[in-house]
PDB file of C-alpha atoms in Angstrom:
ATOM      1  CA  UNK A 840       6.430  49.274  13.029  1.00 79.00           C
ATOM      2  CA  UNK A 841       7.814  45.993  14.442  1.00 83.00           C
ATOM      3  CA  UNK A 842       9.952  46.314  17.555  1.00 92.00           C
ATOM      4  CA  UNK A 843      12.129  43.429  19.087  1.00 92.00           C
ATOM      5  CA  UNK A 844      13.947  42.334  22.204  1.00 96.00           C
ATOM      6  CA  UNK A 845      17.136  40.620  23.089  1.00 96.00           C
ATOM      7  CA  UNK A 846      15.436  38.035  23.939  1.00 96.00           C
ATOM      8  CA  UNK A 847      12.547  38.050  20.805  1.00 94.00           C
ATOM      9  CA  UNK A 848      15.681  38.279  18.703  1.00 95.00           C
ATOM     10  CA  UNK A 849      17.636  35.215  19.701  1.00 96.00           C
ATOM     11  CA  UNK A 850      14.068  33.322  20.331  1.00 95.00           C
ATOM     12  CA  UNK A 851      13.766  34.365  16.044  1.00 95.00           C
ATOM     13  CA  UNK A 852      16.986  33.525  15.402  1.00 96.00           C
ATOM     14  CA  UNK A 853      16.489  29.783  16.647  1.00 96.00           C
ATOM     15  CA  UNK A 854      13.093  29.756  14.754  1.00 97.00           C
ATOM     16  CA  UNK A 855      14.393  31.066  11.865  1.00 97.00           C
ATOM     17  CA  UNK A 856      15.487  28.345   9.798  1.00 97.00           C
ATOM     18  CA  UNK A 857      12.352  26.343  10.723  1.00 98.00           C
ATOM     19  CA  UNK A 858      10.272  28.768   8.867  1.00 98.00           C
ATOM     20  CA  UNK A 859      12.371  29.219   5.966  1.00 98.00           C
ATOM     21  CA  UNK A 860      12.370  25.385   5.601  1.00 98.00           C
ATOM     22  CA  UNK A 861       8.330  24.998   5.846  1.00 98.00           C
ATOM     23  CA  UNK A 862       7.897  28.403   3.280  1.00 98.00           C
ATOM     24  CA  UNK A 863      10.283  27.065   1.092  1.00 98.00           C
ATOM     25  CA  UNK A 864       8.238  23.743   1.270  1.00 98.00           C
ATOM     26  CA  UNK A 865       5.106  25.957   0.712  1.00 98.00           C
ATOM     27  CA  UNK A 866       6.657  27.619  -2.783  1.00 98.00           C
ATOM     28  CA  UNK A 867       7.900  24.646  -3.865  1.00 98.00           C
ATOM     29  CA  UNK A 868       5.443  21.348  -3.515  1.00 98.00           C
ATOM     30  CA  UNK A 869       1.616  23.226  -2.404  1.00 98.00           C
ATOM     31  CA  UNK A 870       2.223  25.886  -4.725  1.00 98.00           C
ATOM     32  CA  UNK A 871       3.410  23.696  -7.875  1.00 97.00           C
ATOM     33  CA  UNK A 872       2.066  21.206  -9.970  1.00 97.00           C
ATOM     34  CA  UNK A 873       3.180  17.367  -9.182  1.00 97.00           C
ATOM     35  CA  UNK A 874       3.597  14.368 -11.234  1.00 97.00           C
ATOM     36  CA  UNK A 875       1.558  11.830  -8.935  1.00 97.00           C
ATOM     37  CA  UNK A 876      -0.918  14.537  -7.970  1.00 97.00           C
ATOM     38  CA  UNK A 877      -3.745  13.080 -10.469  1.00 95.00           C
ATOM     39  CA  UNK A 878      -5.268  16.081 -11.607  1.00 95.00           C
ATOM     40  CA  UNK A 879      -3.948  19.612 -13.485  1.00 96.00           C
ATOM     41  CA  UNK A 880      -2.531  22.358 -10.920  1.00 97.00           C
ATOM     42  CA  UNK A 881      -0.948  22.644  -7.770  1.00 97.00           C
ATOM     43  CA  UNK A 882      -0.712  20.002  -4.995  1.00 97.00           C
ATOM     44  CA  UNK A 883      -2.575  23.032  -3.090  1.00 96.00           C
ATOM     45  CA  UNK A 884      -5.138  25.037  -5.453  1.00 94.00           C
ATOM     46  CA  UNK A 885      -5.412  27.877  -3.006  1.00 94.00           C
ATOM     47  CA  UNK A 886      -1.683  28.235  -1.831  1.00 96.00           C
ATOM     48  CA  UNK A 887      -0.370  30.328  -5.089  1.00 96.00           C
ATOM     49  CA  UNK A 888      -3.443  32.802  -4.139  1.00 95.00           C
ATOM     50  CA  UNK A 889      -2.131  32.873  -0.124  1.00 96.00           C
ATOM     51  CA  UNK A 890       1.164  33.160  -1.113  1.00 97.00           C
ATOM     52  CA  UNK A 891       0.428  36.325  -3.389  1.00 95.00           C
ATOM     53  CA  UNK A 892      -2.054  37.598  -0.993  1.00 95.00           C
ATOM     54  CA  UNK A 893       0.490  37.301   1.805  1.00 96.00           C
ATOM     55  CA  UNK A 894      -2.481  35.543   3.826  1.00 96.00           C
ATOM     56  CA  UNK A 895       0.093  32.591   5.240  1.00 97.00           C
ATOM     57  CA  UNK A 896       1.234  33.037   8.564  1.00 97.00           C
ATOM     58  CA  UNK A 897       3.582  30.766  10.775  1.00 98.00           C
ATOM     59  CA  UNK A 898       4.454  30.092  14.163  1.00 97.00           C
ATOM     60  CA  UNK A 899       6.979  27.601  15.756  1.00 97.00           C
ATOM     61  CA  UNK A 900       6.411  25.839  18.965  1.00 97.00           C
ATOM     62  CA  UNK A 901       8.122  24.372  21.521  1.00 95.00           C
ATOM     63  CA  UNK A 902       6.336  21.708  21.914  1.00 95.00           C
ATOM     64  CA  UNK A 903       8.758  19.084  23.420  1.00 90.00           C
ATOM     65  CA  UNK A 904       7.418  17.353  26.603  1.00 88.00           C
ATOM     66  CA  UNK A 905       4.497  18.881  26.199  1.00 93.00           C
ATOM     67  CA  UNK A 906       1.445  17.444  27.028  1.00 94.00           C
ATOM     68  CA  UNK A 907      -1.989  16.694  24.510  1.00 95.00           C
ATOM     69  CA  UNK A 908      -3.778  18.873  27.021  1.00 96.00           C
ATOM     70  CA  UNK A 909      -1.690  21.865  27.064  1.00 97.00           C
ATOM     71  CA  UNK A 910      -1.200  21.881  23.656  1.00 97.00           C
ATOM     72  CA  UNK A 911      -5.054  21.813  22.439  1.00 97.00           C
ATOM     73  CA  UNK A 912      -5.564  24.769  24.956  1.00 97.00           C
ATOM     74  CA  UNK A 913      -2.647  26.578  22.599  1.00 97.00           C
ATOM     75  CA  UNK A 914      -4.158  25.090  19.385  1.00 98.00           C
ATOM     76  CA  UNK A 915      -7.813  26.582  20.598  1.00 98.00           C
ATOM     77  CA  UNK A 916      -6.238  30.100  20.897  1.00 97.00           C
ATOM     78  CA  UNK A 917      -4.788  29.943  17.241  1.00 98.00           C
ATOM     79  CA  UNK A 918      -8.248  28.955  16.472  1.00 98.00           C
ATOM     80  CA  UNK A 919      -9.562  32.279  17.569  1.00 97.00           C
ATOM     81  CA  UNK A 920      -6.951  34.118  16.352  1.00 97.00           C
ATOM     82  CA  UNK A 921      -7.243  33.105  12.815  1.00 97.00           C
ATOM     83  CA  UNK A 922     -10.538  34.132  13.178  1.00 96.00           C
ATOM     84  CA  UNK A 923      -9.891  37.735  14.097  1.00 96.00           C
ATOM     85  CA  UNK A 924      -7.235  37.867  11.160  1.00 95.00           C
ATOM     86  CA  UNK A 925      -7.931  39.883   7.841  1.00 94.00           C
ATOM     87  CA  UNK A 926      -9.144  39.655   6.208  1.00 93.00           C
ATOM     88  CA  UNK A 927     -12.438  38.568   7.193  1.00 91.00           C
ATOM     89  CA  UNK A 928     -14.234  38.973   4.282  1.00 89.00           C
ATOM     90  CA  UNK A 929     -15.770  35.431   3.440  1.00 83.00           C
ATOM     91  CA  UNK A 930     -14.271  35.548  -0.378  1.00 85.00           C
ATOM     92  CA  UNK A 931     -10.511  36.788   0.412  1.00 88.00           C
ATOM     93  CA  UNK A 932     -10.249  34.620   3.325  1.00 92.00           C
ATOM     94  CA  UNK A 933     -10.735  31.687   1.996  1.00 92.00           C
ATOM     95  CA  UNK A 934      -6.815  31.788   1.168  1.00 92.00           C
ATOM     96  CA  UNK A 935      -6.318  32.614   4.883  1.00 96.00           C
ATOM     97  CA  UNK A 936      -4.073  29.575   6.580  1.00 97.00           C
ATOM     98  CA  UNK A 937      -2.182  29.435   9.612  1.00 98.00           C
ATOM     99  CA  UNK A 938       0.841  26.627  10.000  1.00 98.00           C
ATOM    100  CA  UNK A 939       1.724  25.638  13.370  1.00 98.00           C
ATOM    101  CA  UNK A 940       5.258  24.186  13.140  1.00 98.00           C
ATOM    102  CA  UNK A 941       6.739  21.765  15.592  1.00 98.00           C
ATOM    103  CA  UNK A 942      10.288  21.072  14.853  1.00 97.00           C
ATOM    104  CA  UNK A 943      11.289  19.137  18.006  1.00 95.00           C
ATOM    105  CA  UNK A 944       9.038  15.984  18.286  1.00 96.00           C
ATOM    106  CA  UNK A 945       9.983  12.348  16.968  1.00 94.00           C
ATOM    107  CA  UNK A 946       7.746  10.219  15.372  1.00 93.00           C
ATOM    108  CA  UNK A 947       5.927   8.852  18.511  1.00 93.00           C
ATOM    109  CA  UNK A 948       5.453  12.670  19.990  1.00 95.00           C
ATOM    110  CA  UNK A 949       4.367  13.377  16.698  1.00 96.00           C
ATOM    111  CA  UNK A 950       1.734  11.012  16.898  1.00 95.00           C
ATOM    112  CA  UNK A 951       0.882  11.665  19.702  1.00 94.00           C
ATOM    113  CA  UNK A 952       0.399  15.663  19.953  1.00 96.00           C
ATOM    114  CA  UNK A 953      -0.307  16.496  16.113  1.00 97.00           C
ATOM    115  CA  UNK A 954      -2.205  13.857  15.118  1.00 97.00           C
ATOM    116  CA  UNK A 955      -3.674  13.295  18.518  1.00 97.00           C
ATOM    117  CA  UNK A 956      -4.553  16.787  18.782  1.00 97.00           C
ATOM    118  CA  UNK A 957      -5.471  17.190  14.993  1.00 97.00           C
ATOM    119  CA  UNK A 958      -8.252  14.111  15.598  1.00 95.00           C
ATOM    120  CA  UNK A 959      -9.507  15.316  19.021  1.00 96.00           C
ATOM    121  CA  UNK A 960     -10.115  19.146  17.697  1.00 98.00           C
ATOM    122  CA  UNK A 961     -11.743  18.356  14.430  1.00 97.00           C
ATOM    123  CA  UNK A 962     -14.715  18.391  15.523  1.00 96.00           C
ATOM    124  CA  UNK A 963     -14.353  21.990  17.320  1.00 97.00           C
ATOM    125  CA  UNK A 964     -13.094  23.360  14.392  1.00 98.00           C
ATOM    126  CA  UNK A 965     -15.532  21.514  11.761  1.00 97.00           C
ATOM    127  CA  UNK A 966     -18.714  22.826  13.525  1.00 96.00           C
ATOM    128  CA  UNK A 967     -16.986  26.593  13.061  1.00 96.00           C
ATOM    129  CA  UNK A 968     -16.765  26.086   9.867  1.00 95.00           C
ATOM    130  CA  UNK A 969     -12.868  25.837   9.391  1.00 97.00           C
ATOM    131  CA  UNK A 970     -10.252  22.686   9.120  1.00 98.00           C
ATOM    132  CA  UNK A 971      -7.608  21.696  10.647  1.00 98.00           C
ATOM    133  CA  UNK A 972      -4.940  19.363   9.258  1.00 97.00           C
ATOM    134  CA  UNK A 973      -2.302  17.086  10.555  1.00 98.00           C
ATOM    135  CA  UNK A 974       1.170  17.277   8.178  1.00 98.00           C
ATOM    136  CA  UNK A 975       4.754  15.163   8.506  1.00 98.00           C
ATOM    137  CA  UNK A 976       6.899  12.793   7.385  1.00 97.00           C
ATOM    138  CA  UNK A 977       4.904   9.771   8.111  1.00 96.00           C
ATOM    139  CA  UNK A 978       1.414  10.962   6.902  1.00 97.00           C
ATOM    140  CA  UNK A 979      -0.475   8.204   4.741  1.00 95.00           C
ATOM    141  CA  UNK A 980      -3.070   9.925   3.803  1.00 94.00           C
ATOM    142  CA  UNK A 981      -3.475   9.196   0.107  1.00 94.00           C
ATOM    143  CA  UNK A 982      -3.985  12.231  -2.562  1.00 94.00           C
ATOM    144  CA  UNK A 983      -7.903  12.759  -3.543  1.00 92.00           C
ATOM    145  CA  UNK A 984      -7.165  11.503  -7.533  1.00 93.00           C
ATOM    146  CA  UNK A 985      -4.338   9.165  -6.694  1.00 96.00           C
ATOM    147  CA  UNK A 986      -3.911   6.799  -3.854  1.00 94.00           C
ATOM    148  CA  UNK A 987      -0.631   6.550  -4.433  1.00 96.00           C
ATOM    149  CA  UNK A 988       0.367  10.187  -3.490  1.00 97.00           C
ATOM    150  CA  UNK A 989       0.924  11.870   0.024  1.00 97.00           C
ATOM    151  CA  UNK A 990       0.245  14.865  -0.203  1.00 97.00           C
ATOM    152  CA  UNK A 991      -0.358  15.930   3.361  1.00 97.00           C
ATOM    153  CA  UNK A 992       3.533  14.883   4.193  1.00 97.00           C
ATOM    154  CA  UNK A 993       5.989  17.622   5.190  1.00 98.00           C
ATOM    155  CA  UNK A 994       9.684  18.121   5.986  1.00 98.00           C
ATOM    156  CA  UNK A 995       8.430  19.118  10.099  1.00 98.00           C
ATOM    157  CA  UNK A 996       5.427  18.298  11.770  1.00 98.00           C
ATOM    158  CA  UNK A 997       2.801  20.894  11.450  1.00 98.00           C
ATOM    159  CA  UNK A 998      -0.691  21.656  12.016  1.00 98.00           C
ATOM    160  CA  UNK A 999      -2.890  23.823   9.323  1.00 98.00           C
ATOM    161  CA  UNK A1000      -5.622  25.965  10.405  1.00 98.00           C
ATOM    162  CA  UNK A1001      -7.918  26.989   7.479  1.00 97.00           C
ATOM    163  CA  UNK A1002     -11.227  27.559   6.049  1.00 97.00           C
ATOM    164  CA  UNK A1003     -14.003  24.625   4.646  1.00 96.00           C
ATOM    165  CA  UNK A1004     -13.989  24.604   1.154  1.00 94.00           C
ATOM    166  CA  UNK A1005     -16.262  22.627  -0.759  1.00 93.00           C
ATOM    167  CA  UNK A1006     -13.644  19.739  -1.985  1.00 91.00           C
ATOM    168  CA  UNK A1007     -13.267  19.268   1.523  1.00 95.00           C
ATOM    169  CA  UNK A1008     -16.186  16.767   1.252  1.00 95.00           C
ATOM    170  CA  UNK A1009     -14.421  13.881   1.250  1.00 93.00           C
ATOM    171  CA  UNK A1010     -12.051  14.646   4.352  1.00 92.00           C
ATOM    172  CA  UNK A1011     -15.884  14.928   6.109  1.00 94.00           C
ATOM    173  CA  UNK A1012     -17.785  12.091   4.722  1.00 93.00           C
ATOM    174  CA  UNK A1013     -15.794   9.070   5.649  1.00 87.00           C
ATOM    175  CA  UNK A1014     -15.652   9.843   8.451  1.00 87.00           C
ATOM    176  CA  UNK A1015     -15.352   6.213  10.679  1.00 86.00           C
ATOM    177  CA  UNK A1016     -17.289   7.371  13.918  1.00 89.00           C
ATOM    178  CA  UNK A1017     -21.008   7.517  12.802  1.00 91.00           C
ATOM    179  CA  UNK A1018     -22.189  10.553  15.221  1.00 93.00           C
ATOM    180  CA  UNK A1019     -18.992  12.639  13.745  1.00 93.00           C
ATOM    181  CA  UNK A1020     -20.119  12.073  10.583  1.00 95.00           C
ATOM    182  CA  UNK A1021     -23.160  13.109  10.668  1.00 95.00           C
ATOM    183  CA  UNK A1022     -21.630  16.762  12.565  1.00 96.00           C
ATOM    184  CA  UNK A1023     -19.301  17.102   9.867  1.00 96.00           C
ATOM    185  CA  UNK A1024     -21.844  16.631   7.322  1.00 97.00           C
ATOM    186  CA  UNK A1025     -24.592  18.655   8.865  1.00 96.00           C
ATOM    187  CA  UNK A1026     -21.621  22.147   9.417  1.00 96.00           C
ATOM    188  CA  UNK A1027     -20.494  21.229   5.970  1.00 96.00           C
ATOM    189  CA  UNK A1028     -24.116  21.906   4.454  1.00 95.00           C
ATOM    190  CA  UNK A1029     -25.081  24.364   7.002  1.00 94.00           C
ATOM    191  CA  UNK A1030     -22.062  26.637   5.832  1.00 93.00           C
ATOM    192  CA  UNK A1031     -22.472  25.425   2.006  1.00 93.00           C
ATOM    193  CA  UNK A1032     -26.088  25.321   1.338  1.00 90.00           C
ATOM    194  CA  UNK A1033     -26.806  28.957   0.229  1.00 85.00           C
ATOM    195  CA  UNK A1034     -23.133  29.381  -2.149  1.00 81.00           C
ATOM    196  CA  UNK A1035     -22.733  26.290  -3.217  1.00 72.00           C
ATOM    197  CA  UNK A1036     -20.772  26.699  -6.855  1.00 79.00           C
ATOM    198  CA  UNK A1037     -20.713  22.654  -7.110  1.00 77.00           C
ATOM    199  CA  UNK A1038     -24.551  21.541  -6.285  1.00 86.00           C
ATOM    200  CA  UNK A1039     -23.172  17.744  -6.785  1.00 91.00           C
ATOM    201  CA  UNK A1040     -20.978  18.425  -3.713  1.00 91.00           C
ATOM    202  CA  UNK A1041     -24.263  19.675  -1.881  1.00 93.00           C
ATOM    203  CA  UNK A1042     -26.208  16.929  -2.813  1.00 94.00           C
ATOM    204  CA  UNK A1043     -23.823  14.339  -2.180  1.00 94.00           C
ATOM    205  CA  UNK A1044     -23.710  15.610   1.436  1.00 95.00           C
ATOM    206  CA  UNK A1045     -27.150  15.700   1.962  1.00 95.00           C
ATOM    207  CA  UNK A1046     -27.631  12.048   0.549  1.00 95.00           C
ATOM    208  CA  UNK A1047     -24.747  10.768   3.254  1.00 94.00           C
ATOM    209  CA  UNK A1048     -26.634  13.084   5.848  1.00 95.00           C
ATOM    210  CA  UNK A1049     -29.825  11.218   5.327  1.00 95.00           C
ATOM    211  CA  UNK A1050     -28.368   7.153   4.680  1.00 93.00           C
ATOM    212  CA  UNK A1051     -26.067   8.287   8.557  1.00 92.00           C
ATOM    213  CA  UNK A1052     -29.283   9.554  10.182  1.00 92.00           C
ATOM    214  CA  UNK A1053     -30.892   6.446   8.762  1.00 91.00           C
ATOM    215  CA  UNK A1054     -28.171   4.100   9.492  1.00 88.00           C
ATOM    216  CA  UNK A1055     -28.519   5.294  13.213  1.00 85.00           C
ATOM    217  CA  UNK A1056     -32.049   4.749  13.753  1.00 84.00           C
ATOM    218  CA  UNK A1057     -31.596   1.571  12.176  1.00 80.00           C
ATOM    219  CA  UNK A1058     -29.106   0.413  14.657  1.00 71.00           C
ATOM    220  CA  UNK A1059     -31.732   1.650  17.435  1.00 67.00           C
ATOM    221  CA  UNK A1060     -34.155  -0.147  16.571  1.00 63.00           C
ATOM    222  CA  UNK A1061     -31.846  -3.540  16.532  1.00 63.00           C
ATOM    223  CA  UNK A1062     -30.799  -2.441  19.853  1.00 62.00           C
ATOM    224  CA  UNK A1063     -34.057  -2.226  21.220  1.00 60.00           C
ATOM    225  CA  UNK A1064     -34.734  -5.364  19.797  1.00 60.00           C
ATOM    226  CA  UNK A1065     -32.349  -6.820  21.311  1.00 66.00           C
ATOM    227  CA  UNK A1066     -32.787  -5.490  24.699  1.00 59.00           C
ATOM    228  CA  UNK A1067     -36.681  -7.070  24.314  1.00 55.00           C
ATOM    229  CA  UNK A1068     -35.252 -10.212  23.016  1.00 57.00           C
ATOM    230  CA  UNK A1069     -33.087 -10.514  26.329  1.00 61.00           C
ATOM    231  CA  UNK A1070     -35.612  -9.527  28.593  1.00 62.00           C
ATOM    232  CA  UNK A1071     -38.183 -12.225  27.445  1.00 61.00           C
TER     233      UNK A1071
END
């Protein structure tokens, strides 16, 4: 039984046409096959299954003037709240996503406070297992099987909260800071290493694990060397 007030109503009202915008986008581009996309199937592989599940769940904020700080605090408690969400079953939630939609920031806010926010809490949300993803107008992040396609641009900024999968790889290995990668790579096999279905995946992980690990002794070893060249 849902209940509202004056005030919930009017706040739903204003919020309404923000989510029918972002589910409509949902229905209509994740959940459908595109042209550019490279590969058979939707944009989003696991979006027709959410939908029909009814695992999707949205929330608008405010987020205007806000600052980075105040909004990773609010971003954190999503975090834990998708956790608690059913279901909780490791199989059925797999299709379990929540969008954060911000429908008042311009491109430099935007920048600044999803994909800000989005780089900053990676990490926290990598080592747990889940990802988080930055989506808007401006997004160049190419498609997986076509460079060409941007797939991660939406019609309002948003941020998606969701489980690793295992074609999440390549969002983890290329990581440009060294030390990330190798926490990326290290949560990705700790959570994939006993259910792998695609043991190239796996492998491929474990190979970037060991050339990063190897890479970073390397560059101690130059350092030291360095440091004993300078002291002489």
């Amino acid at each position: 039984m849902q209940l509202y007030t004056p005030i919930e109503l009017n706040q739903l009202q204003q919020d309404l046409p923000y989510l029918i915008n972002i589910m409509q986008w949902v229905q209509s581009f994740l959940a459908k096959p595109h042209p550019d996309l490279g590969r058979s199937g939707p944009v989003c592989p696991f979006v027709p299954y959410a939908i029909k599940s009814n695992t999707i769940r949205f929330a608008v904020i405010h987020a205007k003037n806000m600052e980075p700080q105040q909004l990773e605090e609010m971003v954190l408690c999503y975090r834990d709240t998708f956790l608690e969400l059913e279901p909780r079953d490791r199989e059925s939630a797999i299709n379990k996503t929540i969008l954060l939609i911000f429908p008042e920031l311009d491109r430099e806010e935007t920048s600044k406070l999803v994909d800000g926010v989005q780089q900053k809490l990676k990490p926290l949300f990598v080592d747990l297992g889940l990802m988080i993803g930055e989506f808007h107008k401006h997004n160049e992040s190419p498609g997986l099987h076509n460079e060409n396609f941007r797939p991660l641009r939406s019609p309002i900024p948003m941020l998606a909260i969701r489980f690793m999968v295992e074609s999440d790889l390549p969002f983890l290995i290329n990581a440009d800071d060294i030390d990330s990668r190798i926490k990326f790579l290290e949560a990705y096999i700790q959570r994939f290493e006993n259910e792998a279905r695609d043991q190239k995946n796996l492998n491929k992980a474990c190979q970037a694990l060991a050339l990063a690990k190897e890479q970073i002794q390397q560059e101690k070893v130059l350092h030291l060397n360095c440091e004993y060249a300078a002291a002489k």
